[in-house]
Structures are given as structure tokens and as C-alpha cells.
PDB file of C-alpha atoms in Angstrom:
ATOM      1  CA  MET A1031     -66.145 171.558-106.277  1.00 47.00           C
ATOM      2  CA  ALA A1032     -64.113 170.149-103.103  1.00 50.00           C
ATOM      3  CA  ALA A1033     -66.942 171.725-100.816  1.00 51.00           C
ATOM      4  CA  ARG A1034     -69.611 169.930-102.968  1.00 50.00           C
ATOM      5  CA  ASP A1035     -67.781 166.493-102.558  1.00 52.00           C
ATOM      6  CA  ARG A1036     -67.654 167.084 -98.641  1.00 56.00           C
ATOM      7  CA  LYS A1037     -71.343 167.874 -98.387  1.00 62.00           C
ATOM      8  CA  SER A1038     -72.011 164.722-100.532  1.00 66.00           C
ATOM      9  CA  ASN A1039     -69.764 162.742 -98.029  1.00 70.00           C
ATOM     10  CA  LYS A1040     -71.561 164.328 -95.101  1.00 74.00           C
ATOM     11  CA  GLU A1041     -74.881 163.255 -96.513  1.00 77.00           C
ATOM     12  CA  GLN A1042     -73.703 159.854 -97.103  1.00 72.00           C
ATOM     13  CA  MET A1043     -72.429 159.689 -93.626  1.00 71.00           C
ATOM     14  CA  ALA A1044     -75.791 161.163 -92.239  1.00 77.00           C
ATOM     15  CA  GLU A1045     -77.593 158.382 -94.189  1.00 77.00           C
ATOM     16  CA  PHE A1046     -75.211 155.683 -92.853  1.00 73.00           C
ATOM     17  CA  VAL A1047     -75.656 156.751 -89.213  1.00 75.00           C
ATOM     18  CA  ALA A1048     -79.391 157.007 -89.824  1.00 79.00           C
ATOM     19  CA  ARG A1049     -79.657 153.276 -91.081  1.00 77.00           C
ATOM     20  CA  LEU A1050     -77.219 152.180 -88.267  1.00 75.00           C
ATOM     21  CA  ASN A1051     -79.411 154.002 -85.437  1.00 77.00           C
ATOM     22  CA  SER A1052     -82.478 152.282 -87.028  1.00 79.00           C
ATOM     23  CA  ALA A1053     -80.849 148.885 -86.949  1.00 78.00           C
ATOM     24  CA  VAL A1054     -79.685 149.609 -83.205  1.00 78.00           C
ATOM     25  CA  MET A1055     -83.293 150.582 -82.306  1.00 79.00           C
ATOM     26  CA  GLU A1056     -84.684 147.485 -84.156  1.00 79.00           C
ATOM     27  CA  ALA A1057     -82.040 145.178 -82.674  1.00 79.00           C
ATOM     28  CA  THR A1058     -82.986 146.134 -78.995  1.00 78.00           C
ATOM     29  CA  GLY A1059     -86.870 146.364 -79.761  1.00 83.00           C
ATOM     30  CA  PRO A1060     -89.480 144.194 -78.349  1.00 86.00           C
ATOM     31  CA  GLU A1061     -89.584 141.774 -81.438  1.00 87.00           C
ATOM     32  CA  GLU A1062     -85.782 141.103 -81.368  1.00 87.00           C
ATOM     33  CA  MET A1063     -85.841 140.943 -77.572  1.00 89.00           C
ATOM     34  CA  LYS A1064     -88.581 138.190 -77.888  1.00 92.00           C
ATOM     35  CA  LYS A1065     -86.385 136.126 -79.985  1.00 92.00           C
ATOM     36  CA  ILE A1066     -83.412 136.409 -77.636  1.00 92.00           C
ATOM     37  CA  GLY A1067     -85.874 135.400 -74.928  1.00 94.00           C
ATOM     38  CA  ALA A1068     -87.072 132.246 -76.807  1.00 96.00           C
ATOM     39  CA  PHE A1069     -83.487 131.345 -77.256  1.00 96.00           C
ATOM     40  CA  MET A1070     -82.764 131.753 -73.618  1.00 95.00           C
ATOM     41  CA  VAL A1071     -85.880 129.612 -72.850  1.00 97.00           C
ATOM     42  CA  GLU A1072     -84.554 126.829 -75.053  1.00 97.00           C
ATOM     43  CA  LYS A1073     -81.098 126.941 -73.400  1.00 96.00           C
ATOM     44  CA  ILE A1074     -82.597 126.596 -69.928  1.00 96.00           C
ATOM     45  CA  ALA A1075     -85.019 123.785 -70.897  1.00 96.00           C
ATOM     46  CA  ILE A1076     -82.478 121.533 -72.621  1.00 96.00           C
ATOM     47  CA  ARG A1077     -79.935 122.123 -69.716  1.00 96.00           C
ATOM     48  CA  THR A1078     -82.386 121.310 -67.022  1.00 96.00           C
ATOM     49  CA  ARG A1079     -83.791 118.308 -68.949  1.00 95.00           C
ATOM     50  CA  LEU A1080     -80.201 116.992 -69.112  1.00 95.00           C
ATOM     51  CA  GLY A1081     -80.170 117.303 -65.223  1.00 95.00           C
ATOM     52  CA  TYR A1082     -78.142 120.505 -64.933  1.00 96.00           C
ATOM     53  CA  GLY A1083     -79.129 123.759 -62.859  1.00 95.00           C
ATOM     54  CA  VAL A1084     -77.263 127.022 -62.505  1.00 95.00           C
ATOM     55  CA  ASN A1085     -77.221 128.438 -58.858  1.00 91.00           C
ATOM     56  CA  ASP A1086     -76.716 131.997 -59.875  1.00 89.00           C
ATOM     57  CA  ASN A1087     -76.301 134.190 -63.062  1.00 86.00           C
ATOM     58  CA  LEU A1088     -72.953 133.585 -64.677  1.00 89.00           C
ATOM     59  CA  ALA A1089     -72.107 130.698 -62.384  1.00 92.00           C
ATOM     60  CA  GLU A1090     -71.034 127.320 -63.610  1.00 94.00           C
ATOM     61  CA  LYS A1091     -73.778 124.655 -64.360  1.00 95.00           C
ATOM     62  CA  SER A1092     -73.994 121.827 -61.917  1.00 95.00           C
ATOM     63  CA  LYS A1093     -75.720 118.663 -61.490  1.00 95.00           C
ATOM     64  CA  LEU A1094     -79.226 119.095 -60.065  1.00 94.00           C
ATOM     65  CA  LYS A1095     -79.450 117.500 -56.432  1.00 93.00           C
ATOM     66  CA  PRO A1096     -80.435 113.924 -56.664  1.00 94.00           C
ATOM     67  CA  LEU A1097     -83.919 112.550 -55.937  1.00 93.00           C
ATOM     68  CA  SER A1098     -84.718 111.298 -52.539  1.00 93.00           C
ATOM     69  CA  LYS A1099     -85.240 107.499 -52.370  1.00 95.00           C
ATOM     70  CA  LYS A1100     -88.793 108.182 -51.096  1.00 96.00           C
ATOM     71  CA  TYR A1101     -89.422 110.269 -53.978  1.00 93.00           C
ATOM     72  CA  VAL A1102     -88.026 107.757 -56.475  1.00 94.00           C
ATOM     73  CA  GLU A1103     -90.349 105.221 -55.186  1.00 95.00           C
ATOM     74  CA  PHE A1104     -93.281 107.536 -55.683  1.00 93.00           C
ATOM     75  CA  ARG A1105     -92.359 108.212 -59.131  1.00 93.00           C
ATOM     76  CA  LYS A1106     -92.052 104.367 -59.917  1.00 94.00           C
ATOM     77  CA  SER A1107     -95.862 104.178 -59.384  1.00 93.00           C
ATOM     78  CA  TYR A1108     -96.763 107.771 -60.790  1.00 91.00           C
ATOM     79  CA  PRO A1109     -98.851 107.138 -64.053  1.00 91.00           C
ATOM     80  CA  PHE A1110     -98.100 110.338 -65.704  1.00 90.00           C
ATOM     81  CA  LEU A1111     -94.336 110.394 -65.429  1.00 90.00           C
ATOM     82  CA  SER A1112     -92.948 112.134 -68.614  1.00 91.00           C
ATOM     83  CA  ASP A1113     -91.239 110.430 -71.315  1.00 91.00           C
ATOM     84  CA  LEU A1114     -88.551 113.096 -71.016  1.00 91.00           C
ATOM     85  CA  THR A1115     -87.273 111.592 -67.733  1.00 92.00           C
ATOM     86  CA  SER A1116     -86.952 108.405 -65.571  1.00 91.00           C
ATOM     87  CA  THR A1117     -87.971 107.524 -62.001  1.00 92.00           C
ATOM     88  CA  LYS A1118     -84.258 108.249 -60.788  1.00 93.00           C
ATOM     89  CA  LYS A1119     -83.441 111.183 -63.059  1.00 92.00           C
ATOM     90  CA  SER A1120     -83.242 114.430 -61.251  1.00 91.00           C
ATOM     91  CA  ASN A1121     -84.234 116.945 -64.152  1.00 93.00           C
ATOM     92  CA  LEU A1122     -87.307 118.563 -62.839  1.00 92.00           C
ATOM     93  CA  THR A1123     -89.537 116.747 -65.419  1.00 91.00           C
ATOM     94  CA  ARG A1124     -92.017 114.617 -63.392  1.00 89.00           C
ATOM     95  CA  THR A1125     -94.856 115.519 -65.950  1.00 88.00           C
ATOM     96  CA  GLY A1126     -93.102 118.073 -67.880  1.00 90.00           C
ATOM     97  CA  SER A1127     -95.451 120.799 -67.400  1.00 91.00           C
ATOM     98  CA  MET A1128     -93.072 123.138 -65.337  1.00 94.00           C
ATOM     99  CA  ILE A1129     -90.259 123.049 -68.077  1.00 95.00           C
ATOM    100  CA  ASP A1130     -92.794 123.278 -70.737  1.00 94.00           C
ATOM    101  CA  SER A1131     -94.132 126.221 -69.315  1.00 95.00           C
ATOM    102  CA  LEU A1132     -91.105 128.375 -69.490  1.00 96.00           C
ATOM    103  CA  ARG A1133     -91.778 131.514 -71.152  1.00 96.00           C
ATOM    104  CA  VAL A1134     -90.604 135.155 -71.877  1.00 95.00           C
ATOM    105  CA  LYS A1135     -92.629 136.750 -69.089  1.00 94.00           C
ATOM    106  CA  GLU A1136     -91.388 140.428 -69.655  1.00 92.00           C
ATOM    107  CA  ILE A1137     -89.602 142.490 -72.033  1.00 91.00           C
ATOM    108  CA  GLY A1138     -88.186 145.520 -70.664  1.00 85.00           C
ATOM    109  CA  LYS A1139     -85.847 148.272 -72.271  1.00 76.00           C
ATOM    110  CA  ASN A1140     -82.777 146.540 -71.506  1.00 76.00           C
ATOM    111  CA  SER A1141     -84.053 143.380 -70.010  1.00 85.00           C
ATOM    112  CA  ILE A1142     -85.712 139.878 -70.617  1.00 90.00           C
ATOM    113  CA  ARG A1143     -87.480 138.180 -67.722  1.00 92.00           C
ATOM    114  CA  ILE A1144     -87.872 134.315 -68.121  1.00 94.00           C
ATOM    115  CA  GLY A1145     -90.283 132.331 -65.741  1.00 95.00           C
ATOM    116  CA  VAL A1146     -92.683 129.473 -65.500  1.00 96.00           C
ATOM    117  CA  THR A1147     -96.402 129.895 -66.064  1.00 95.00           C
ATOM    118  CA  GLY A1148     -99.593 127.975 -65.332  1.00 94.00           C
ATOM    119  CA  PHE A1149    -100.328 124.930 -63.390  1.00 93.00           C
ATOM    120  CA  ASP A1150     -99.448 121.118 -63.412  1.00 87.00           C
ATOM    121  CA  ARG A1151    -101.975 118.374 -64.008  1.00 84.00           C
ATOM    122  CA  ASP A1152    -102.463 118.195 -60.170  1.00 83.00           C
ATOM    123  CA  GLY A1153    -103.361 121.877 -60.016  1.00 90.00           C
ATOM    124  CA  VAL A1154    -100.244 123.159 -58.435  1.00 90.00           C
ATOM    125  CA  SER A1155     -98.755 126.469 -59.668  1.00 94.00           C
ATOM    126  CA  ASN A1156     -95.444 125.893 -61.800  1.00 94.00           C
ATOM    127  CA  GLN A1157     -94.197 129.277 -60.283  1.00 94.00           C
ATOM    128  CA  LYS A1158     -94.623 127.628 -56.738  1.00 94.00           C
ATOM    129  CA  LYS A1159     -92.953 124.393 -57.844  1.00 93.00           C
ATOM    130  CA  ALA A1160     -90.041 126.356 -59.309  1.00 93.00           C
ATOM    131  CA  ALA A1161     -89.476 128.263 -55.909  1.00 93.00           C
ATOM    132  CA  MET A1162     -89.791 125.123 -53.989  1.00 92.00           C
ATOM    133  CA  GLN A1163     -87.270 123.405 -56.231  1.00 92.00           C
ATOM    134  CA  GLY A1164     -84.835 126.382 -55.724  1.00 91.00           C
ATOM    135  CA  LYS A1165     -85.354 126.148 -51.883  1.00 92.00           C
ATOM    136  CA  MET A1166     -84.427 122.463 -52.298  1.00 90.00           C
ATOM    137  CA  GLY A1167     -81.151 123.338 -54.166  1.00 88.00           C
ATOM    138  CA  ARG A1168     -82.412 122.781 -57.603  1.00 91.00           C
ATOM    139  CA  THR A1169     -82.184 126.159 -59.089  1.00 92.00           C
ATOM    140  CA  PHE A1170     -82.621 126.322 -62.964  1.00 93.00           C
ATOM    141  CA  LEU A1171     -83.968 129.773 -63.868  1.00 93.00           C
ATOM    142  CA  ARG A1172     -80.486 131.256 -64.397  1.00 93.00           C
ATOM    143  CA  LEU A1173     -77.899 131.357 -67.207  1.00 94.00           C
ATOM    144  CA  SER A1174     -74.428 130.172 -66.864  1.00 95.00           C
ATOM    145  CA  ARG A1175     -71.468 132.248 -68.255  1.00 94.00           C
ATOM    146  CA  PRO A1176     -71.219 129.932 -71.344  1.00 95.00           C
ATOM    147  CA  GLU A1177     -74.908 130.204 -71.889  1.00 95.00           C
ATOM    148  CA  VAL A1178     -74.845 133.998 -71.743  1.00 92.00           C
ATOM    149  CA  LYS A1179     -72.055 133.870 -74.248  1.00 93.00           C
ATOM    150  CA  GLN A1180     -74.316 131.780 -76.522  1.00 95.00           C
ATOM    151  CA  VAL A1181     -77.128 134.328 -76.054  1.00 92.00           C
ATOM    152  CA  ARG A1182     -74.717 137.081 -77.192  1.00 90.00           C
ATOM    153  CA  ILE A1183     -73.427 135.178 -80.255  1.00 91.00           C
ATOM    154  CA  PHE A1184     -77.120 134.679 -81.116  1.00 92.00           C
ATOM    155  CA  TRP A1185     -77.877 138.293 -80.652  1.00 87.00           C
ATOM    156  CA  VAL A1186     -74.684 139.373 -82.701  1.00 85.00           C
ATOM    157  CA  ARG A1187     -75.995 137.103 -85.531  1.00 87.00           C
ATOM    158  CA  GLN A1188     -79.354 138.653 -85.474  1.00 85.00           C
ATOM    159  CA  PHE A1189     -77.973 142.207 -85.407  1.00 83.00           C
ATOM    160  CA  SER A1190     -75.695 141.244 -88.405  1.00 82.00           C
ATOM    161  CA  ASP A1191     -78.710 140.183 -90.358  1.00 82.00           C
ATOM    162  CA  LEU A1192     -80.339 143.510 -89.463  1.00 80.00           C
ATOM    163  CA  LEU A1193     -77.339 145.362 -90.690  1.00 79.00           C
ATOM    164  CA  LYS A1194     -77.394 143.475 -93.979  1.00 80.00           C
ATOM    165  CA  ASP A1195     -81.239 144.116 -94.349  1.00 78.00           C
ATOM    166  CA  LYS A1196     -80.398 147.996 -93.982  1.00 74.00           C
ATOM    167  CA  ASN A1197     -77.569 147.657 -96.545  1.00 73.00           C
ATOM    168  CA  LEU A1198     -74.828 148.205 -93.854  1.00 71.00           C
ATOM    169  CA  GLU A1199     -71.718 146.269 -93.933  1.00 65.00           C
ATOM    170  CA  PRO A1200     -71.482 144.455 -90.550  1.00 53.00           C
ATOM    171  CA  TRP A1201     -67.650 144.140 -90.863  1.00 49.00           C
ATOM    172  CA  LYS A1202     -67.386 147.987 -90.722  1.00 53.00           C
ATOM    173  CA  THR A1203     -69.583 148.295 -87.723  1.00 51.00           C
ATOM    174  CA  THR A1204     -68.429 145.263 -85.663  1.00 50.00           C
ATOM    175  CA  THR A1205     -67.017 147.755 -82.865  1.00 49.00           C
ATOM    176  CA  LEU A1206     -70.437 149.047 -82.547  1.00 50.00           C
ATOM    177  CA  ILE A1207     -71.945 145.616 -81.828  1.00 49.00           C
ATOM    178  CA  GLY A1208     -69.978 145.379 -78.729  1.00 49.00           C
ATOM    179  CA  ARG A1209     -71.208 148.671 -77.483  1.00 46.00           C
ATOM    180  CA  VAL A1210     -74.917 148.093 -78.337  1.00 48.00           C
ATOM    181  CA  TRP A1211     -74.713 144.526 -76.358  1.00 46.00           C
ATOM    182  CA  LYS A1212     -75.792 146.149 -73.109  1.00 43.00           C
ATOM    183  CA  CYS A1213     -78.937 143.785 -72.654  1.00 41.00           C
ATOM    184  CA  CYS A1214     -79.344 143.175 -69.003  1.00 40.00           C
ATOM    185  CA  ILE A1215     -80.496 139.563 -68.634  1.00 42.00           C
ATOM    186  CA  VAL A1216     -82.978 138.915 -65.833  1.00 44.00           C
ATOM    187  CA  THR A1217     -84.253 135.570 -65.122  1.00 44.00           C
ATOM    188  CA  GLY A1218     -86.730 134.122 -62.467  1.00 43.00           C
ATOM    189  CA  LYS A1219     -89.478 135.490 -60.422  1.00 40.00           C
TER     190      LYS A1219
END
């Protein structure tokens, strides 16, 4: 009888491990990574429009370099100035096209690449504009340490939901969540 119970326990454990492995594969799969990437895009866009950049991944956010007086004068007469900015605000939002073009460009096995796409209304590549802004000290395609923490919290919530969907109790698997969170975040380029 005891051997039969052990086998039953072994079968139950094998089933649990199979469901857990399935959840882990799904949590790091392309669909979940796209959700994480979209969350990252939103964080970058909001922070940038508030006038902050991040010079390097995990660095502190800092105010974007102020606009030159000459450029402020140009913006005063620019007919297509975005409603999300002002003539003096340094938030990389003259027309809004570059920030609006932020996208998940690539999903790798353990990476998410964020970047800008397309062209602005003047025919200038948004990628070229982002590179130029970076050279001018207005780097924005990075995540600060607090933003990475927010991405991690978002992912943990997504993973917890997957565990619930697979009838796994998240509180019994929380130590695994930390082990699974090895997603390397790559932004820019």
C-alpha cells in the first residue's frame, strides 16, 4: 500500500513539474515577451515625455539636456508642434513622431529589443533622430534601475497569472520565479 501511495505522490509531483515547466516556457515565450516589451515601451515614452532620459541601462534618470535658444525660437514658429510639448520643453516631442514610433523591434530567447521606427513628417528617419539626440546628450532608449524593477514586477504578475491558469499555487513556487527572471533587457539600436 505504501509503495502505491509513493507512486501516486511521484505521479502527482511529475504532473506538477510538467505544468510548472509549461508555465515557465510560456512565461518566457514570444507572446509574454511582447507584453513585457509593450510595458517597457510605455515606461520609456512616459518618462521621456516628462523630460527625463537615462544615459545607460540601470543608471538614474536625469533631466534631458535643455533646448538651445535658437531651437526654442524655431519651435515658436513651427506649425506642427505636438500638443504633448511646449516651445521650451526638452522632451524629444517636437512632432511626437519619434516617441510615438517606439516599438518592440525584436524578441530573442532571453532579450527584448526596443527602438524607434519610421520617419517623421519631414522625411527624417526616427532612428537617425534618436541617434542624433543621443550624441547631443539626450539618451532615452534605456531603462533606469527603478524601471527595470517595475518591468520585473509586471513580469512576476504575468507569471503568477500563468501559474493560476495552470492550477499551480504561486505562493508555493515563488522561489522559482526569481530563478526564471533572467530576461536580459536590451534596448536601443
